[in-house]
Amino acid sequence: MQNFLLLFLLTISMTGQQTIDNGADPEGNSFISPYSTTMIVRNKEIDRTIKGHQYYEEHNSLATIYINKKRDRKCLVRYNAFNDEIEVSQKDQAFNILKIDNIEVALEKYSYRLFNYEGDKHFFITFNKGRYSLAIKTQKKIKGGRQARTGYETSSPSRYISINKYFVVDNEKEEIKSIKLKKKNIIEVLNDKKDQVEKFVSSKKLNLKKEEDVIAVIDYYNTL
């Protein structure tokens, strides 16, 4: 009876997981998972009646995965902002990267990194290299639709909406600080080089309510 119970519990614990022995990444390299050869299989059905999608990216993108700052491999990824999961695509299957410490998923213009937030580990999008980085905690949520009640009204379907919260990462301390995209907030973080930063913002006519301009300011600060 004890052996049967143990076998039953093991079977339950393995549900929704799959062991990957090998395969190939987009460059034809051997595909060996760095996560004890186990990745969680995505097996959730997506509701096709909801407009839009759950992802930050429109399509799969090529990324380089680093573990403890060492390059591990390249693969195609897409961030599911509804479930806070990074999906790896391989041979018409999708797997979710396990949230292990010291992982970085680097795309062309930004990276995904893990930080503790609201009592759990979450993926953040980070943009800059150097002392500080602008980071986004992006979420997709469902905004409910509306059914027309009369012939003079039109129905609207449910849809996914994006909610972004902004942070500055201190890469030396591995800490994140919540900010607003406002000049006062950005200058406060970069206060030790305040005069130089303000001159740069003025000379480039930057608007620190825009993500791309904040990224430019932090890039400049990191060169000082």
CSV table of C-alpha atoms in Angstrom, one decimal:
chain,number,residue,atom,x,y,z
A,1,MET,CA,0.0,0.0,0.0
A,2,GLN,CA,2.9,2.4,0.9
A,3,ASN,CA,4.6,1.6,-2.5
A,4,PHE,CA,1.4,2.3,-4.4
A,5,LEU,CA,0.9,5.7,-2.5
A,6,LEU,CA,4.5,6.7,-3.3
A,7,LEU,CA,4.1,5.9,-7.0
A,8,PHE,CA,0.8,7.8,-7.1
A,9,LEU,CA,2.4,10.9,-5.6
A,10,LEU,CA,5.3,10.8,-8.0
A,11,THR,CA,2.9,10.6,-10.9
A,12,ILE,CA,1.1,13.7,-9.7
A,13,SER,CA,4.3,15.7,-9.2
A,14,MET,CA,5.5,14.9,-12.8
A,15,THR,CA,2.2,16.1,-14.4
A,16,GLY,CA,2.7,19.1,-16.5
A,17,GLN,CA,6.5,18.6,-16.8
A,18,GLN,CA,8.7,17.1,-19.5
A,19,THR,CA,12.3,16.1,-19.6
A,20,ILE,CA,14.3,17.4,-22.5
A,21,ASP,CA,17.3,15.4,-23.4
A,22,ASN,CA,18.4,17.2,-26.5
A,23,GLY,CA,17.3,18.9,-29.7
A,24,ALA,CA,18.6,22.0,-31.4
A,25,ASP,CA,18.4,25.8,-31.1
A,26,PRO,CA,18.0,28.1,-34.1
A,27,GLU,CA,21.7,27.8,-34.8
A,28,GLY,CA,21.7,24.0,-34.8
A,29,ASN,CA,23.4,23.7,-31.5
A,30,SER,CA,22.6,20.9,-29.1
A,31,PHE,CA,19.6,21.9,-26.9
A,32,ILE,CA,20.3,20.9,-23.3
A,33,SER,CA,18.2,22.6,-20.6
A,34,PRO,CA,20.3,24.4,-18.0
A,35,TYR,CA,17.5,23.7,-15.4
A,36,SER,CA,18.3,20.2,-14.3
A,37,THR,CA,17.0,19.1,-17.8
A,38,THR,CA,13.4,19.9,-16.7
A,39,MET,CA,11.2,22.7,-18.0
A,40,ILE,CA,7.5,23.2,-17.4
A,41,VAL,CA,5.3,22.4,-20.4
A,42,ARG,CA,2.7,25.1,-21.3
A,43,ASN,CA,-0.6,23.3,-21.4
A,44,LYS,CA,-3.1,26.1,-20.8
A,45,GLU,CA,-5.6,26.8,-23.5
A,46,ILE,CA,-5.9,30.4,-24.6
A,47,ASP,CA,-9.4,32.0,-24.9
A,48,ARG,CA,-9.6,33.0,-28.6
A,49,THR,CA,-12.7,35.2,-27.9
A,50,ILE,CA,-10.6,37.8,-26.2
A,51,LYS,CA,-9.1,40.4,-28.5
A,52,GLY,CA,-5.4,40.9,-28.5
A,53,HIS,CA,-2.9,38.5,-26.9
A,54,GLN,CA,-1.1,37.8,-23.6
A,55,TYR,CA,2.4,38.6,-24.8
A,56,TYR,CA,4.8,41.5,-24.6
A,57,GLU,CA,6.3,40.7,-28.0
A,58,GLU,CA,4.2,40.4,-31.2
A,59,HIS,CA,6.2,37.3,-32.3
A,60,ASN,CA,8.9,34.9,-31.0
A,61,SER,CA,12.3,36.6,-30.7
A,62,LEU,CA,15.8,35.2,-30.7
A,63,ALA,CA,17.4,35.5,-27.2
A,64,THR,CA,20.6,34.5,-25.5
A,65,ILE,CA,20.2,33.0,-22.1
A,66,TYR,CA,22.9,33.7,-19.4
A,67,ILE,CA,23.2,31.8,-16.1
A,68,ASN,CA,25.4,33.5,-13.5
A,69,LYS,CA,26.5,35.9,-16.3
A,70,LYS,CA,27.8,33.0,-18.4
A,71,ARG,CA,26.3,32.5,-21.8
A,72,ASP,CA,24.3,29.3,-22.0
A,73,ARG,CA,22.6,29.1,-25.3
A,74,LYS,CA,20.3,30.8,-27.8
A,75,CYS,CA,16.6,30.1,-28.4
A,76,LEU,CA,13.4,31.6,-29.5
A,77,VAL,CA,11.4,33.2,-26.7
A,78,ARG,CA,8.2,35.2,-26.0
A,79,TYR,CA,7.1,36.7,-22.7
A,80,ASN,CA,3.6,35.9,-21.5
A,81,ALA,CA,2.8,39.0,-19.5
A,82,PHE,CA,-0.6,37.5,-18.4
A,83,ASN,CA,1.1,34.6,-16.7
A,84,ASP,CA,4.5,36.1,-16.0
A,85,GLU,CA,6.2,33.3,-17.9
A,86,ILE,CA,8.9,33.3,-20.6
A,87,GLU,CA,8.1,30.7,-23.2
A,88,VAL,CA,10.8,28.9,-25.2
A,89,SER,CA,9.7,27.6,-28.6
A,90,GLN,CA,11.2,24.4,-29.8
A,91,LYS,CA,9.9,22.1,-32.6
A,92,ASP,CA,6.3,23.4,-32.4
A,93,GLN,CA,6.2,23.1,-28.6
A,94,ALA,CA,6.4,25.8,-26.0
A,95,PHE,CA,8.1,25.5,-22.6
A,96,ASN,CA,8.2,27.9,-19.7
A,97,ILE,CA,11.6,28.8,-18.3
A,98,LEU,CA,11.9,28.0,-14.7
A,99,LYS,CA,12.5,31.0,-12.4
A,100,ILE,CA,16.0,30.2,-11.2
A,101,ASP,CA,18.3,32.7,-9.6
A,102,ASN,CA,20.9,34.7,-11.7
A,103,ILE,CA,19.1,34.1,-15.0
A,104,GLU,CA,19.1,36.7,-17.8
A,105,VAL,CA,17.2,36.3,-21.1
A,106,ALA,CA,18.8,38.9,-23.4
A,107,LEU,CA,17.1,40.1,-26.6
A,108,GLU,CA,18.4,42.7,-29.0
A,109,LYS,CA,17.2,45.8,-27.2
A,110,TYR,CA,16.3,44.6,-23.6
A,111,SER,CA,16.7,41.7,-21.2
A,112,TYR,CA,14.5,39.8,-18.8
A,113,ARG,CA,15.8,39.5,-15.3
A,114,LEU,CA,14.2,38.1,-12.1
A,115,PHE,CA,13.6,40.3,-9.0
A,116,ASN,CA,11.7,39.7,-5.8
A,117,TYR,CA,8.5,41.8,-6.0
A,118,GLU,CA,5.4,41.7,-3.8
A,119,GLY,CA,6.7,38.6,-2.0
A,120,ASP,CA,7.5,36.5,-5.1
A,121,LYS,CA,9.9,36.3,-8.1
A,122,HIS,CA,8.9,38.1,-11.2
A,123,PHE,CA,10.4,38.8,-14.6
A,124,PHE,CA,11.3,42.5,-15.3
A,125,ILE,CA,12.2,44.0,-18.6
A,126,THR,CA,15.5,45.9,-18.2
A,127,PHE,CA,17.0,48.3,-20.8
A,128,ASN,CA,20.4,49.6,-19.8
A,129,LYS,CA,23.9,48.2,-19.0
A,130,GLY,CA,25.9,49.9,-16.3
A,131,ARG,CA,25.2,51.2,-12.8
A,132,TYR,CA,21.5,51.8,-13.4
A,133,SER,CA,18.8,50.4,-15.6
A,134,LEU,CA,15.3,51.4,-16.4
A,135,ALA,CA,13.0,48.4,-15.7
A,136,ILE,CA,9.4,47.7,-16.5
A,137,LYS,CA,7.1,45.3,-14.7
A,138,THR,CA,4.5,44.8,-17.5
A,139,GLN,CA,1.3,42.9,-17.0
A,140,LYS,CA,-1.5,41.9,-19.3
A,141,LYS,CA,-5.0,41.9,-17.8
A,142,ILE,CA,-8.5,41.3,-19.3
A,143,LYS,CA,-10.8,44.2,-19.6
A,144,GLY,CA,-14.3,42.8,-19.7
A,145,GLY,CA,-16.5,43.5,-22.8
A,146,ARG,CA,-20.0,44.9,-22.9
A,147,GLN,CA,-23.1,43.3,-24.3
A,148,ALA,CA,-25.5,45.7,-26.1
A,149,ARG,CA,-28.7,46.1,-24.2
A,150,THR,CA,-30.7,47.9,-27.0
A,151,GLY,CA,-30.6,48.1,-30.8
A,152,TYR,CA,-29.0,51.5,-30.5
A,153,GLU,CA,-25.9,50.2,-28.7
A,154,THR,CA,-23.0,48.1,-30.0
A,155,SER,CA,-21.4,45.2,-28.2
A,156,SER,CA,-17.7,45.3,-27.4
A,157,PRO,CA,-15.6,42.2,-26.8
A,158,SER,CA,-13.3,41.5,-23.8
A,159,ARG,CA,-9.7,42.4,-24.6
A,160,TYR,CA,-6.2,42.3,-23.2
A,161,ILE,CA,-4.8,45.6,-21.8
A,162,SER,CA,-1.2,46.4,-20.8
A,163,ILE,CA,-0.4,47.8,-17.3
A,164,ASN,CA,3.2,49.0,-16.9
A,165,LYS,CA,4.9,49.9,-13.7
A,166,TYR,CA,8.4,51.5,-13.8
A,167,PHE,CA,11.5,50.9,-11.7
A,168,VAL,CA,15.2,51.8,-11.6
A,169,VAL,CA,17.5,48.9,-11.0
A,170,ASP,CA,20.7,49.6,-9.1
A,171,ASN,CA,22.9,46.9,-10.7
A,172,GLU,CA,25.6,47.2,-8.1
A,173,LYS,CA,23.3,46.4,-5.2
A,174,GLU,CA,20.8,44.3,-7.3
A,175,GLU,CA,18.0,46.4,-5.9
A,176,ILE,CA,14.9,47.9,-7.6
A,177,LYS,CA,13.2,51.2,-6.8
A,178,SER,CA,9.7,52.1,-8.0
A,179,ILE,CA,9.5,55.4,-9.9
A,180,LYS,CA,7.2,57.5,-12.0
A,181,LEU,CA,8.2,58.6,-15.5
A,182,LYS,CA,8.7,62.2,-14.3
A,183,LYS,CA,11.8,64.4,-14.5
A,184,LYS,CA,11.8,64.9,-10.7
A,185,ASN,CA,11.9,61.1,-10.1
A,186,ILE,CA,14.6,60.4,-12.6
A,187,ILE,CA,16.9,63.2,-11.5
A,188,GLU,CA,16.5,62.1,-7.9
A,189,VAL,CA,17.9,58.7,-8.7
A,190,LEU,CA,20.8,60.2,-10.7
A,191,ASN,CA,21.3,63.0,-8.2
A,192,ASP,CA,25.1,62.5,-7.8
A,193,LYS,CA,25.5,63.7,-11.4
A,194,LYS,CA,22.5,66.1,-11.3
A,195,ASP,CA,24.1,69.0,-13.1
A,196,GLN,CA,25.5,66.9,-16.0
A,197,VAL,CA,22.2,65.0,-16.4
A,198,GLU,CA,20.1,68.1,-16.4
A,199,LYS,CA,22.3,69.7,-19.1
A,200,PHE,CA,22.1,66.6,-21.2
A,201,VAL,CA,18.3,66.5,-20.9
A,202,SER,CA,18.1,70.2,-21.9
A,203,SER,CA,20.5,69.9,-24.8
A,204,LYS,CA,18.8,66.9,-26.3
A,205,LYS,CA,15.3,68.3,-25.5
A,206,LEU,CA,14.3,65.0,-23.8
A,207,ASN,CA,10.9,64.3,-22.3
A,208,LEU,CA,11.3,62.1,-19.3
A,209,LYS,CA,7.7,61.0,-19.5
A,210,LYS,CA,8.8,58.8,-22.5
A,211,GLU,CA,10.4,55.4,-22.0
A,212,GLU,CA,13.0,55.9,-24.8
A,213,ASP,CA,14.1,59.3,-23.4
A,214,VAL,CA,14.6,57.9,-19.9
A,215,ILE,CA,16.6,55.1,-21.4
A,216,ALA,CA,18.8,57.6,-23.2
A,217,VAL,CA,19.4,59.6,-20.0
A,218,ILE,CA,20.4,56.5,-18.0
A,219,ASP,CA,22.7,55.4,-20.9
A,220,TYR,CA,24.3,58.8,-20.7
A,221,TYR,CA,24.6,58.7,-16.9
A,222,ASN,CA,26.3,55.2,-17.1
A,223,THR,CA,29.1,56.7,-19.2
A,224,LEU,CA,30.0,59.4,-16.7
